[in-house]
Amino acid sequence: MEGQQRGGPSSRRYMRRKRRDMMHVQVCLVLGVLGVTWGVSALTDVSRLHLESFPGASLDQSQRRKLLAVANGTLEINCTEPAIHQFPTDVFSNSQRRQGAVVLHIVAAMYMFFALAIVCDDYFVVSLEKICEKLSLTEDVAGATFMATGSSAPELFASIIGVFITHSDVGVGTIVGSAVFNILCIVGVCSLFAGQVVYLTKYAVFRDSFCYTLSVLALMAFIYDGRIMWWESLVLVFMYVGYILVMKFNSSIQRFFTRGGSVKAITNGNAAFNPDDYSFHGDGNDPTKRLLPEGPANKMTSGEEGNHEQVLNSPFRVPGRPMEIFKWLVSWPILFLLFLTLPDVNQPRWEKYYLVSFFGSTVWIAVFSYVMVWMVTVVGFTLGIPDVIMGITFLAAGTSVPDCMASLLVARQGQGDMAVSNSLGSNVFDILIGLGVPWSIQTLAVSMGSQVLINSRGLFYSVVLLLGSVTLAVLGIHVNGWRLDTRLGVYVLLLYVIFLTISILIEYNVFTFINLPMC
């Protein structure tokens, strides 16, 4: 606990500052994913049009009957209603967006990703830390409950919007895509850019991958018939309760499986090799609150670091360097808006208002998530990309890139368990709570006994690919000697590209007829 008191807040500030310093990297990564998605989608459309130009190469008649049917002299068009109609009417027409206005929507979506990162880091997560302190929760339980919510809030609210507002698969797609991004992209980026060979603890990887695999298997079983029953949603929630118990008794479980051997103090992947050299700030899923070397923490106690932190959060203090001024100007509207509406519980005079900060930041997360999903939906409709594909790719990357950067930072410090357990632990929360809670509310509270429909049959195959991705990733880690290095990084990133390509092709009915076209 002494280390926690010494290094926690400083470590948090350090990670937050470093992530914002890498903002340009995050933007390039997200835009890269969108570019790949658009490219594969465009090639798929061109190939399909080219094939249909040949005589006899059109769709099978049984497939065409699924698209267009005539009954009693009335034309019935069987197609998927686009989610764009569930949002306010856009100020631009579709033709105007195709002529270039869609760029504004892409910029707006990227800005919402940035806004979510700021409100989560500076207010939501900090207020959750205060709640955990008041409830005297252990680090394991706090990490698997409240703090997991902080790192996965964007995915959770995207799922809520998909269930209650758009009635589409954008939320499920975001969580499935985020899960694949976390396990493949995060591990790949950490392996390639850690600057060193990082070693992993077998138990930590096995524990999290086992819990994750059970979550994916449950999701596969429940979405197979295209509908979610009330009891299925409850099963997901109770499975997460079991996951919390695993975190609670983690040390005992590890001691049992290591047959009484030496046990590292691993808190959801955080190995405390030497309490004097490392400081804890308990969080089971967000590496910004995890074990960090005392070196960075000590550096951050200087007056220079404190001033930098104040400039980082304040809309009224202009930083000195040109690049920092640019980043400050970009974030200024968000900083000013949050400054006016939320108390900063990092400051002693506002600390007692942590519940106000918690509920207020929750409202802002909901607002930013709504605008984010809205803009992404418009972009997908304009580019002809289905909602579920936008969720699997662009939304998933945008909501997961901050965690990717945080994992890279701790991997550079040699803490491989943190980087990998961050990705796997977040996935468990996203699937069991991010999907289970909205589905439970819909089927038990909003409309008792109702069902949540899964519109895209291709999602089931994407979840199968999700299970395959974690299997191949863990197998690759094992074959590679439980090391994160360049060879493993290339391998898992190649798996990610393959996953995106196959998922997109499935949604476009390339392999077989699965989904009706968008209306």
Short mmCIF file of C-alpha atoms in Angstrom, two decimals:
data_model
loop_
_atom_site.label_atom_id
_atom_site.label_comp_id
_atom_site.label_asym_id
_atom_site.label_seq_id
_atom_site.Cartn_x
_atom_site.Cartn_y
_atom_site.Cartn_z
CA MET A 1 0.00 0.00 0.00
CA GLU A 2 2.92 2.31 0.60
CA GLY A 3 3.93 1.95 -3.03
CA GLN A 4 0.42 2.70 -4.09
CA GLN A 5 0.39 5.91 -2.16
CA ARG A 6 3.79 6.93 -3.45
CA GLY A 7 3.47 6.17 -7.14
CA GLY A 8 -0.19 5.92 -8.10
CA PRO A 9 -1.22 9.48 -9.03
CA SER A 10 2.19 10.26 -10.54
CA SER A 11 2.11 7.09 -12.61
CA ARG A 12 -1.36 7.93 -13.83
CA ARG A 13 -0.27 11.41 -14.90
CA TYR A 14 2.78 10.00 -16.63
CA MET A 15 0.77 7.49 -18.66
CA ARG A 16 -1.85 10.06 -19.57
CA ARG A 17 0.74 12.58 -20.75
CA LYS A 18 2.62 9.99 -22.79
CA ARG A 19 -0.57 8.80 -24.47
CA ARG A 20 -1.47 12.37 -25.47
CA ASP A 21 2.06 12.89 -26.77
CA MET A 22 1.39 9.95 -29.11
CA MET A 23 -1.89 11.39 -30.41
CA HIS A 24 -0.60 11.57 -34.00
CA VAL A 25 0.28 7.87 -33.90
CA GLN A 26 -3.21 7.01 -32.73
CA VAL A 27 -4.80 9.07 -35.52
CA CYS A 28 -2.66 7.39 -38.17
CA LEU A 29 -3.48 3.93 -36.83
CA VAL A 30 -7.24 4.50 -36.82
CA LEU A 31 -7.22 6.09 -40.27
CA GLY A 32 -5.13 3.16 -41.50
CA VAL A 33 -7.78 0.70 -40.33
CA LEU A 34 -10.48 2.76 -42.05
CA GLY A 35 -8.42 2.85 -45.24
CA VAL A 36 -7.96 -0.92 -45.26
CA THR A 37 -11.69 -1.40 -44.64
CA TRP A 38 -12.69 0.96 -47.42
CA GLY A 39 -10.17 -0.60 -49.80
CA VAL A 40 -11.32 -4.17 -49.23
CA SER A 41 -14.98 -3.08 -49.44
CA ALA A 42 -14.36 -1.22 -52.71
CA LEU A 43 -12.51 -4.17 -54.23
CA THR A 44 -15.36 -6.45 -53.20
CA ASP A 45 -17.93 -4.21 -54.89
CA VAL A 46 -15.85 -3.89 -58.07
CA SER A 47 -15.29 -7.64 -58.25
CA ARG A 48 -18.99 -8.33 -57.76
CA LEU A 49 -19.99 -5.84 -60.47
CA HIS A 50 -17.39 -7.31 -62.83
CA LEU A 51 -18.69 -10.85 -62.34
CA GLU A 52 -22.29 -9.80 -62.84
CA SER A 53 -21.38 -8.21 -66.19
CA PHE A 54 -20.88 -11.67 -67.70
CA PRO A 55 -23.92 -13.60 -69.06
CA GLY A 56 -25.06 -16.26 -66.65
CA ALA A 57 -22.82 -14.99 -63.87
CA SER A 58 -25.57 -13.26 -61.93
CA LEU A 59 -26.82 -14.27 -58.53
CA ASP A 60 -28.52 -17.62 -58.13
CA GLN A 61 -32.28 -17.40 -58.55
CA SER A 62 -32.92 -18.66 -55.02
CA GLN A 63 -30.71 -15.86 -53.74
CA ARG A 64 -32.49 -13.26 -55.86
CA ARG A 65 -35.82 -14.40 -54.45
CA LYS A 66 -34.48 -13.50 -51.01
CA LEU A 67 -33.81 -9.98 -52.23
CA LEU A 68 -36.99 -9.36 -54.14
CA ALA A 69 -40.33 -11.12 -53.77
CA VAL A 70 -43.75 -10.54 -55.30
CA ALA A 71 -46.78 -11.53 -53.25
CA ASN A 72 -50.41 -10.74 -54.17
CA GLY A 73 -49.26 -8.21 -56.73
CA THR A 74 -47.30 -6.25 -54.11
CA LEU A 75 -43.58 -5.77 -54.40
CA GLU A 76 -41.79 -6.70 -51.18
CA ILE A 77 -38.19 -5.60 -50.85
CA ASN A 78 -36.27 -7.67 -48.36
CA CYS A 79 -33.34 -5.60 -47.22
CA THR A 80 -31.66 -4.35 -44.09
CA GLU A 81 -32.80 -0.93 -42.92
CA PRO A 82 -29.71 1.27 -42.49
CA ALA A 83 -29.10 2.60 -38.99
CA ILE A 84 -28.58 6.12 -40.35
CA HIS A 85 -32.35 6.64 -40.25
CA GLN A 86 -32.29 6.28 -36.44
CA PHE A 87 -30.23 9.47 -36.11
CA PRO A 88 -31.09 13.11 -36.84
CA THR A 89 -31.05 14.11 -40.51
CA ASP A 90 -27.58 15.09 -41.66
CA VAL A 91 -26.99 18.64 -42.89
CA PHE A 92 -25.33 17.21 -46.01
CA SER A 93 -27.03 15.07 -48.63
CA ASN A 94 -25.54 11.72 -49.58
CA SER A 95 -24.27 13.14 -52.88
CA GLN A 96 -22.59 16.04 -51.06
CA ARG A 97 -20.94 13.64 -48.65
CA ARG A 98 -19.68 11.53 -51.56
CA GLN A 99 -18.19 14.66 -53.10
CA GLY A 100 -16.06 15.30 -50.03
CA ALA A 101 -18.24 16.29 -47.10
CA VAL A 102 -17.76 12.80 -45.60
CA VAL A 103 -14.27 13.96 -44.56
CA LEU A 104 -15.91 16.25 -42.01
CA HIS A 105 -17.75 13.28 -40.52
CA ILE A 106 -14.53 11.28 -40.31
CA VAL A 107 -12.85 14.20 -38.51
CA ALA A 108 -15.84 14.49 -36.15
CA ALA A 109 -15.67 10.76 -35.35
CA MET A 110 -11.93 11.00 -34.67
CA TYR A 111 -12.54 13.99 -32.42
CA MET A 112 -15.09 12.00 -30.43
CA PHE A 113 -12.50 9.27 -29.93
CA PHE A 114 -10.20 11.93 -28.51
CA ALA A 115 -12.97 13.44 -26.36
CA LEU A 116 -13.80 10.02 -24.89
CA ALA A 117 -10.15 9.44 -24.03
CA ILE A 118 -9.96 12.77 -22.18
CA VAL A 119 -13.17 12.42 -20.17
CA CYS A 120 -12.36 8.82 -19.26
CA ASP A 121 -8.76 9.54 -18.22
CA ASP A 122 -9.23 12.86 -16.44
CA TYR A 123 -12.62 12.45 -14.78
CA PHE A 124 -14.36 9.07 -15.08
CA VAL A 125 -11.47 6.82 -14.07
CA VAL A 126 -10.33 9.22 -11.35
CA SER A 127 -13.81 9.32 -9.80
CA LEU A 128 -13.95 5.51 -9.95
CA GLU A 129 -10.67 5.37 -8.06
CA LYS A 130 -12.20 7.51 -5.30
CA ILE A 131 -15.26 5.22 -5.17
CA CYS A 132 -13.02 2.17 -4.82
CA GLU A 133 -11.11 3.86 -2.01
CA LYS A 134 -14.32 4.74 -0.16
CA LEU A 135 -15.60 1.16 -0.51
CA SER A 136 -12.20 -0.23 0.59
CA LEU A 137 -12.12 -2.64 -2.34
CA THR A 138 -9.07 -4.80 -2.91
CA GLU A 139 -7.05 -4.10 -6.03
CA ASP A 140 -8.19 -7.31 -7.75
CA VAL A 141 -11.91 -6.72 -7.21
CA ALA A 142 -11.67 -3.01 -7.95
CA GLY A 143 -9.80 -3.72 -11.15
CA ALA A 144 -12.29 -6.32 -12.36
CA THR A 145 -15.34 -4.15 -11.57
CA PHE A 146 -15.20 -0.36 -11.34
CA MET A 147 -11.85 0.20 -13.04
CA ALA A 148 -12.70 -2.20 -15.87
CA THR A 149 -15.68 0.04 -16.57
CA GLY A 150 -13.34 3.00 -16.90
CA SER A 151 -11.15 1.41 -19.56
CA SER A 152 -14.09 -0.09 -21.52
CA ALA A 153 -16.65 2.69 -21.19
CA PRO A 154 -16.67 3.63 -24.92
CA GLU A 155 -17.37 0.04 -26.00
CA LEU A 156 -20.06 -0.31 -23.32
CA PHE A 157 -21.90 2.83 -24.43
CA ALA A 158 -21.55 1.90 -28.11
CA SER A 159 -23.29 -1.37 -27.24
CA ILE A 160 -26.03 0.48 -25.33
CA ILE A 161 -26.61 2.78 -28.32
CA GLY A 162 -26.79 -0.22 -30.66
CA VAL A 163 -29.41 -1.94 -28.50
CA PHE A 164 -31.66 0.97 -27.52
CA ILE A 165 -31.25 3.61 -30.24
CA THR A 166 -30.10 2.27 -33.60
CA HIS A 167 -31.40 -1.30 -33.05
CA SER A 168 -28.46 -2.44 -35.14
CA ASP A 169 -25.40 -4.64 -34.79
CA VAL A 170 -23.00 -1.70 -34.53
CA GLY A 171 -22.52 -2.27 -30.78
CA VAL A 172 -21.92 -6.01 -31.09
CA GLY A 173 -19.62 -5.38 -34.03
CA THR A 174 -17.66 -2.81 -32.03
CA ILE A 175 -17.12 -5.22 -29.15
CA VAL A 176 -16.19 -8.14 -31.41
CA GLY A 177 -13.84 -5.93 -33.42
CA SER A 178 -12.40 -4.39 -30.27
CA ALA A 179 -11.74 -7.86 -28.88
CA VAL A 180 -9.79 -8.86 -31.98
CA PHE A 181 -7.96 -5.53 -32.03
CA ASN A 182 -6.99 -5.95 -28.38
CA ILE A 183 -5.60 -9.44 -28.70
CA LEU A 184 -3.89 -9.08 -32.08
CA CYS A 185 -3.09 -5.40 -32.67
CA ILE A 186 -2.06 -4.59 -29.11
CA VAL A 187 0.17 -7.66 -28.85
CA GLY A 188 1.55 -6.95 -32.31
CA VAL A 189 2.33 -3.28 -31.64
CA CYS A 190 3.92 -4.10 -28.28
CA SER A 191 6.02 -6.84 -29.88
CA LEU A 192 7.27 -4.62 -32.71
CA PHE A 193 7.83 -1.34 -30.89
CA ALA A 194 8.72 -2.29 -27.31
CA GLY A 195 12.39 -1.78 -28.17
CA GLN A 196 13.36 -4.99 -26.40
CA VAL A 197 12.39 -8.64 -26.05
CA VAL A 198 9.66 -8.78 -23.40
CA TYR A 199 9.01 -11.99 -21.50
CA LEU A 200 5.58 -13.15 -20.33
CA THR A 201 4.38 -15.12 -17.32
CA LYS A 202 2.68 -18.35 -18.41
CA TYR A 203 0.11 -18.32 -15.63
CA ALA A 204 -1.08 -14.77 -16.32
CA VAL A 205 -1.57 -15.45 -20.03
CA PHE A 206 -3.25 -18.80 -19.40
CA ARG A 207 -5.63 -17.40 -16.79
CA ASP A 208 -6.84 -14.49 -18.88
CA SER A 209 -6.98 -16.42 -22.16
CA PHE A 210 -8.97 -19.22 -20.49
CA CYS A 211 -11.56 -16.79 -19.09
CA TYR A 212 -11.66 -15.00 -22.43
CA THR A 213 -12.19 -18.24 -24.35
CA LEU A 214 -15.13 -19.18 -22.11
CA SER A 215 -16.65 -15.75 -22.78
CA VAL A 216 -16.30 -16.16 -26.55
CA LEU A 217 -17.78 -19.67 -26.48
CA ALA A 218 -20.80 -18.39 -24.55
CA LEU A 219 -21.26 -15.55 -27.03
CA MET A 220 -21.05 -17.98 -29.96
CA ALA A 221 -23.70 -20.22 -28.44
CA PHE A 222 -26.10 -17.36 -27.71
CA ILE A 223 -25.95 -15.49 -31.03
CA TYR A 224 -26.07 -18.62 -33.19
CA ASP A 225 -29.87 -18.47 -33.63
CA GLY A 226 -29.80 -14.70 -34.23
CA ARG A 227 -31.68 -13.76 -31.04
CA ILE A 228 -30.79 -13.19 -27.40
CA MET A 229 -33.15 -14.45 -24.68
CA TRP A 230 -33.36 -12.95 -21.20
CA TRP A 231 -31.69 -15.92 -19.53
CA GLU A 232 -28.80 -15.84 -22.00
CA SER A 233 -28.03 -12.22 -21.13
CA LEU A 234 -28.11 -13.09 -17.43
CA VAL A 235 -25.69 -15.97 -17.98
CA LEU A 236 -23.16 -13.52 -19.41
CA VAL A 237 -23.50 -11.22 -16.40
CA PHE A 238 -23.14 -14.06 -13.89
CA MET A 239 -20.11 -15.34 -15.77
CA TYR A 240 -18.48 -12.01 -15.05
CA VAL A 241 -19.27 -12.45 -11.37
CA GLY A 242 -17.29 -15.68 -11.61
CA TYR A 243 -14.45 -13.76 -13.25
CA ILE A 244 -14.42 -11.32 -10.32
CA LEU A 245 -14.10 -14.26 -7.93
CA VAL A 246 -11.15 -15.56 -9.94
CA MET A 247 -9.50 -12.13 -9.54
CA LYS A 248 -10.35 -12.08 -5.83
CA PHE A 249 -8.64 -15.41 -5.16
CA ASN A 250 -6.01 -15.05 -7.86
CA SER A 251 -3.01 -15.63 -5.61
CA SER A 252 -4.46 -18.82 -4.11
CA ILE A 253 -5.38 -20.15 -7.54
CA GLN A 254 -1.92 -19.40 -8.89
CA ARG A 255 -0.31 -21.09 -5.89
CA PHE A 256 -2.45 -24.18 -6.51
CA PHE A 257 -1.52 -24.44 -10.19
CA THR A 258 2.15 -23.74 -9.57
CA ARG A 259 2.10 -26.51 -6.92
CA GLY A 260 3.34 -24.39 -4.05
CA GLY A 261 6.10 -22.72 -6.03
CA SER A 262 7.03 -19.09 -5.68
CA VAL A 263 4.16 -16.80 -6.54
CA LYS A 264 4.65 -13.40 -8.10
CA ALA A 265 2.23 -10.80 -6.89
CA ILE A 266 0.27 -10.69 -10.12
CA THR A 267 -2.81 -8.51 -10.12
CA ASN A 268 -4.55 -9.35 -13.37
CA GLY A 269 -1.23 -9.54 -15.09
CA ASN A 270 0.81 -7.17 -12.95
CA ALA A 271 3.87 -8.85 -11.53
CA ALA A 272 5.31 -7.11 -8.48
CA PHE A 273 8.85 -8.42 -8.63
CA ASN A 274 10.13 -5.97 -6.05
CA PRO A 275 7.78 -3.71 -4.10
CA ASP A 276 10.62 -1.28 -3.53
CA ASP A 277 11.22 -0.83 -7.26
CA TYR A 278 7.61 -0.77 -8.39
CA SER A 279 4.48 1.02 -7.31
CA PHE A 280 0.92 -0.23 -7.50
CA HIS A 281 -2.16 1.68 -8.50
CA GLY A 282 -4.71 -1.11 -8.62
CA ASP A 283 -6.59 -1.63 -11.87
CA GLY A 284 -7.43 -4.97 -13.33
CA ASN A 285 -7.89 -3.85 -16.92
CA ASP A 286 -6.47 -0.39 -17.54
CA PRO A 287 -2.65 -0.37 -17.60
CA THR A 288 -2.60 3.33 -16.77
CA LYS A 289 -3.51 2.36 -13.20
CA ARG A 290 -1.17 -0.58 -12.91
CA LEU A 291 2.29 -1.38 -11.72
CA LEU A 292 4.85 1.15 -12.89
CA PRO A 293 8.57 1.53 -12.18
CA GLU A 294 9.43 4.04 -9.52
CA GLY A 295 11.76 5.85 -11.94
CA PRO A 296 9.00 7.57 -13.92
CA ALA A 297 7.07 8.15 -10.72
CA ASN A 298 10.03 9.87 -9.10
CA LYS A 299 10.59 12.06 -12.14
CA MET A 300 7.00 13.16 -12.02
CA THR A 301 7.30 14.59 -8.54
CA SER A 302 9.35 17.47 -9.90
CA GLY A 303 7.86 20.92 -10.24
CA GLU A 304 8.27 20.76 -14.01
CA GLU A 305 6.08 17.65 -14.25
CA GLY A 306 3.46 19.18 -12.01
CA ASN A 307 3.31 22.31 -14.15
CA HIS A 308 3.06 20.19 -17.29
CA GLU A 309 0.15 18.30 -15.79
CA GLN A 310 -1.69 21.50 -14.92
CA VAL A 311 -1.21 22.79 -18.46
CA LEU A 312 -2.39 19.46 -19.82
CA ASN A 313 -5.73 19.70 -18.00
CA SER A 314 -6.30 23.45 -17.92
CA PRO A 315 -8.09 25.31 -20.74
CA PHE A 316 -6.56 28.56 -19.45
CA ARG A 317 -2.83 27.82 -19.45
CA VAL A 318 -1.03 27.72 -22.78
CA PRO A 319 1.96 25.32 -23.01
CA GLY A 320 5.31 26.50 -24.25
CA ARG A 321 6.40 24.28 -27.14
CA PRO A 322 4.78 24.60 -30.61
CA MET A 323 3.63 20.97 -30.86
CA GLU A 324 2.13 21.10 -27.37
CA ILE A 325 0.35 24.33 -28.27
CA PHE A 326 -1.21 22.60 -31.28
CA LYS A 327 -2.40 19.66 -29.18
CA TRP A 328 -3.72 22.07 -26.54
CA LEU A 329 -5.67 24.00 -29.17
CA VAL A 330 -7.15 20.79 -30.55
CA SER A 331 -8.29 19.65 -27.12
CA TRP A 332 -9.31 23.10 -25.85
CA PRO A 333 -13.09 22.85 -26.59
CA ILE A 334 -13.25 19.55 -24.70
CA LEU A 335 -11.12 20.80 -21.81
CA PHE A 336 -13.22 23.94 -21.48
CA LEU A 337 -16.52 22.05 -21.64
CA LEU A 338 -15.43 19.54 -19.00
CA PHE A 339 -13.90 22.28 -16.83
CA LEU A 340 -17.27 24.07 -16.70
CA THR A 341 -19.39 21.01 -15.98
CA LEU A 342 -17.28 18.57 -13.93
CA PRO A 343 -15.35 18.96 -10.66
CA ASP A 344 -11.70 17.91 -10.87
CA VAL A 345 -11.44 15.47 -7.95
CA ASN A 346 -7.66 15.42 -8.30
CA GLN A 347 -7.72 18.75 -6.49
CA PRO A 348 -8.27 18.51 -2.71
CA ARG A 349 -11.04 21.10 -2.62
CA TRP A 350 -13.16 19.12 -5.12
CA GLU A 351 -12.29 15.61 -3.93
CA LYS A 352 -15.50 15.18 -1.91
CA TYR A 353 -17.56 15.68 -5.07
CA TYR A 354 -16.33 12.46 -6.66
CA LEU A 355 -19.90 11.17 -7.14
CA VAL A 356 -20.81 14.34 -9.02
CA SER A 357 -17.77 13.83 -11.22
CA PHE A 358 -18.70 10.17 -11.72
CA PHE A 359 -22.29 10.77 -12.84
CA GLY A 360 -21.39 13.89 -14.81
CA SER A 361 -18.60 12.14 -16.70
CA THR A 362 -20.96 9.23 -17.38
CA VAL A 363 -23.35 11.65 -19.07
CA TRP A 364 -20.56 13.09 -21.20
CA ILE A 365 -19.36 9.61 -22.17
CA ALA A 366 -22.91 8.81 -23.29
CA VAL A 367 -23.10 12.05 -25.33
CA PHE A 368 -19.70 11.59 -26.95
CA SER A 369 -20.45 7.93 -27.69
CA TYR A 370 -23.76 8.87 -29.32
CA VAL A 371 -22.09 11.42 -31.61
CA MET A 372 -19.28 8.95 -32.31
CA VAL A 373 -21.65 6.17 -33.40
CA TRP A 374 -23.73 8.69 -35.36
CA MET A 375 -20.75 9.97 -37.33
CA VAL A 376 -19.39 6.48 -37.96
CA THR A 377 -22.81 5.34 -39.16
CA VAL A 378 -22.99 8.26 -41.61
CA VAL A 379 -19.47 7.51 -42.86
CA GLY A 380 -20.32 3.85 -43.38
CA PHE A 381 -23.56 4.63 -45.21
CA THR A 382 -21.79 7.14 -47.47
CA LEU A 383 -18.96 4.77 -48.34
CA GLY A 384 -21.33 1.82 -48.72
CA ILE A 385 -19.87 -0.06 -45.76
CA PRO A 386 -22.39 -1.98 -43.58
CA ASP A 387 -22.82 -0.89 -39.96
CA VAL A 388 -21.44 -4.11 -38.54
CA ILE A 389 -18.23 -3.76 -40.57
CA MET A 390 -17.78 -0.17 -39.39
CA GLY A 391 -18.20 -1.46 -35.84
CA ILE A 392 -15.69 -4.29 -36.29
CA THR A 393 -13.09 -2.02 -37.86
CA PHE A 394 -13.26 1.76 -37.47
CA LEU A 395 -15.22 2.01 -34.20
CA ALA A 396 -13.30 -0.85 -32.62
CA ALA A 397 -9.94 0.67 -33.52
CA GLY A 398 -10.97 4.16 -32.39
CA THR A 399 -12.13 3.00 -28.97
CA SER A 400 -9.18 0.64 -28.43
CA VAL A 401 -6.21 2.67 -29.67
CA PRO A 402 -5.73 4.54 -26.33
CA ASP A 403 -5.39 1.20 -24.56
CA CYS A 404 -2.99 0.09 -27.29
CA MET A 405 -0.76 3.09 -26.64
CA ALA A 406 -0.91 2.53 -22.89
CA SER A 407 0.04 -1.13 -23.33
CA LEU A 408 2.95 -0.13 -25.54
CA LEU A 409 4.24 2.23 -22.87
CA VAL A 410 4.29 -0.46 -20.18
CA ALA A 411 5.76 -2.98 -22.64
CA ARG A 412 8.64 -0.56 -23.22
CA GLN A 413 9.25 -0.80 -19.48
CA GLY A 414 9.54 -4.58 -19.81
CA GLN A 415 6.13 -5.34 -18.30
CA GLY A 416 4.76 -7.80 -20.86
CA ASP A 417 2.18 -9.33 -18.51
CA MET A 418 0.52 -5.94 -18.12
CA ALA A 419 0.29 -5.40 -21.87
CA VAL A 420 -1.20 -8.81 -22.67
CA SER A 421 -3.46 -9.03 -19.62
CA ASN A 422 -4.78 -5.56 -20.38
CA SER A 423 -6.00 -6.73 -23.78
CA LEU A 424 -7.46 -10.03 -22.60
CA GLY A 425 -9.00 -8.64 -19.41
CA SER A 426 -10.68 -5.82 -21.28
CA ASN A 427 -12.13 -8.33 -23.73
CA VAL A 428 -13.73 -10.34 -20.93
CA PHE A 429 -15.43 -7.21 -19.62
CA ASP A 430 -16.54 -6.09 -23.09
CA ILE A 431 -18.22 -9.40 -23.92
CA LEU A 432 -19.78 -10.30 -20.58
CA ILE A 433 -20.75 -6.82 -19.34
CA GLY A 434 -20.62 -4.71 -22.50
CA LEU A 435 -23.12 -7.05 -24.14
CA GLY A 436 -24.71 -8.79 -21.16
CA VAL A 437 -25.88 -5.66 -19.32
CA PRO A 438 -27.61 -3.89 -22.26
CA TRP A 439 -29.24 -7.14 -23.35
CA SER A 440 -30.41 -7.83 -19.79
CA ILE A 441 -31.92 -4.36 -19.44
CA GLN A 442 -33.76 -4.71 -22.74
CA THR A 443 -35.12 -8.23 -22.12
CA LEU A 444 -35.87 -7.89 -18.39
CA ALA A 445 -36.61 -4.22 -17.70
CA VAL A 446 -37.55 -2.33 -20.86
CA SER A 447 -39.61 -5.13 -22.37
CA MET A 448 -39.95 -8.16 -20.09
CA GLY A 449 -39.57 -11.41 -22.00
CA SER A 450 -38.55 -9.73 -25.27
CA GLN A 451 -35.64 -10.74 -27.46
CA VAL A 452 -32.69 -8.85 -28.87
CA LEU A 453 -32.32 -9.63 -32.55
CA ILE A 454 -28.93 -10.04 -34.22
CA ASN A 455 -29.41 -8.71 -37.74
CA SER A 456 -26.16 -9.91 -39.30
CA ARG A 457 -25.60 -13.63 -39.65
CA GLY A 458 -22.02 -12.80 -40.51
CA LEU A 459 -21.43 -11.79 -36.88
CA PHE A 460 -21.51 -15.44 -35.82
CA TYR A 461 -18.69 -16.22 -38.22
CA SER A 462 -16.80 -13.16 -36.98
CA VAL A 463 -17.07 -14.52 -33.43
CA VAL A 464 -15.79 -17.87 -34.66
CA LEU A 465 -12.86 -16.00 -36.18
CA LEU A 466 -12.48 -14.19 -32.84
CA LEU A 467 -12.10 -17.54 -31.08
CA GLY A 468 -9.61 -18.64 -33.71
CA SER A 469 -7.62 -15.44 -33.32
CA VAL A 470 -7.05 -15.86 -29.58
CA THR A 471 -6.20 -19.53 -30.09
CA LEU A 472 -3.64 -18.77 -32.78
CA ALA A 473 -2.27 -15.81 -30.82
CA VAL A 474 -1.70 -17.79 -27.62
CA LEU A 475 -0.30 -20.68 -29.67
CA GLY A 476 2.09 -18.25 -31.34
CA ILE A 477 3.17 -16.87 -27.96
CA HIS A 478 3.82 -20.43 -26.75
CA VAL A 479 5.80 -21.44 -29.84
CA ASN A 480 7.77 -18.20 -29.58
CA GLY A 481 8.91 -19.09 -26.08
CA TRP A 482 6.55 -16.70 -24.21
CA ARG A 483 8.34 -13.68 -25.63
CA LEU A 484 7.14 -10.51 -27.31
CA ASP A 485 9.51 -9.83 -30.20
CA THR A 486 9.50 -8.76 -33.85
CA ARG A 487 8.68 -12.22 -35.19
CA LEU A 488 5.59 -12.53 -32.99
CA GLY A 489 4.54 -8.96 -33.84
CA VAL A 490 4.54 -9.60 -37.58
CA TYR A 491 2.66 -12.87 -37.04
CA VAL A 492 -0.22 -11.45 -34.98
CA LEU A 493 -0.60 -8.30 -37.12
CA LEU A 494 -0.85 -10.53 -40.18
CA LEU A 495 -3.59 -12.45 -38.36
CA TYR A 496 -5.41 -9.16 -37.76
CA VAL A 497 -5.35 -8.25 -41.45
CA ILE A 498 -6.62 -11.74 -42.32
CA PHE A 499 -9.43 -11.39 -39.78
CA LEU A 500 -10.53 -8.02 -41.17
CA THR A 501 -10.43 -9.28 -44.75
CA ILE A 502 -12.41 -12.46 -44.09
CA SER A 503 -14.97 -10.63 -41.91
CA ILE A 504 -15.58 -8.04 -44.63
CA LEU A 505 -15.88 -10.70 -47.33
CA ILE A 506 -18.37 -12.63 -45.20
CA GLU A 507 -20.53 -9.56 -44.67
CA TYR A 508 -20.53 -8.92 -48.43
CA ASN A 509 -21.79 -12.48 -49.11
CA VAL A 510 -18.63 -13.41 -51.03
CA PHE A 511 -18.41 -16.96 -49.67
CA THR A 512 -22.12 -17.65 -49.35
CA PHE A 513 -25.37 -15.70 -49.10
CA ILE A 514 -25.70 -14.53 -45.49
CA ASN A 515 -26.94 -10.96 -45.28
CA LEU A 516 -29.59 -9.01 -47.14
CA PRO A 517 -28.30 -5.84 -48.80
CA MET A 518 -28.71 -2.43 -47.22
CA CYS A 519 -31.89 -0.63 -48.28
#
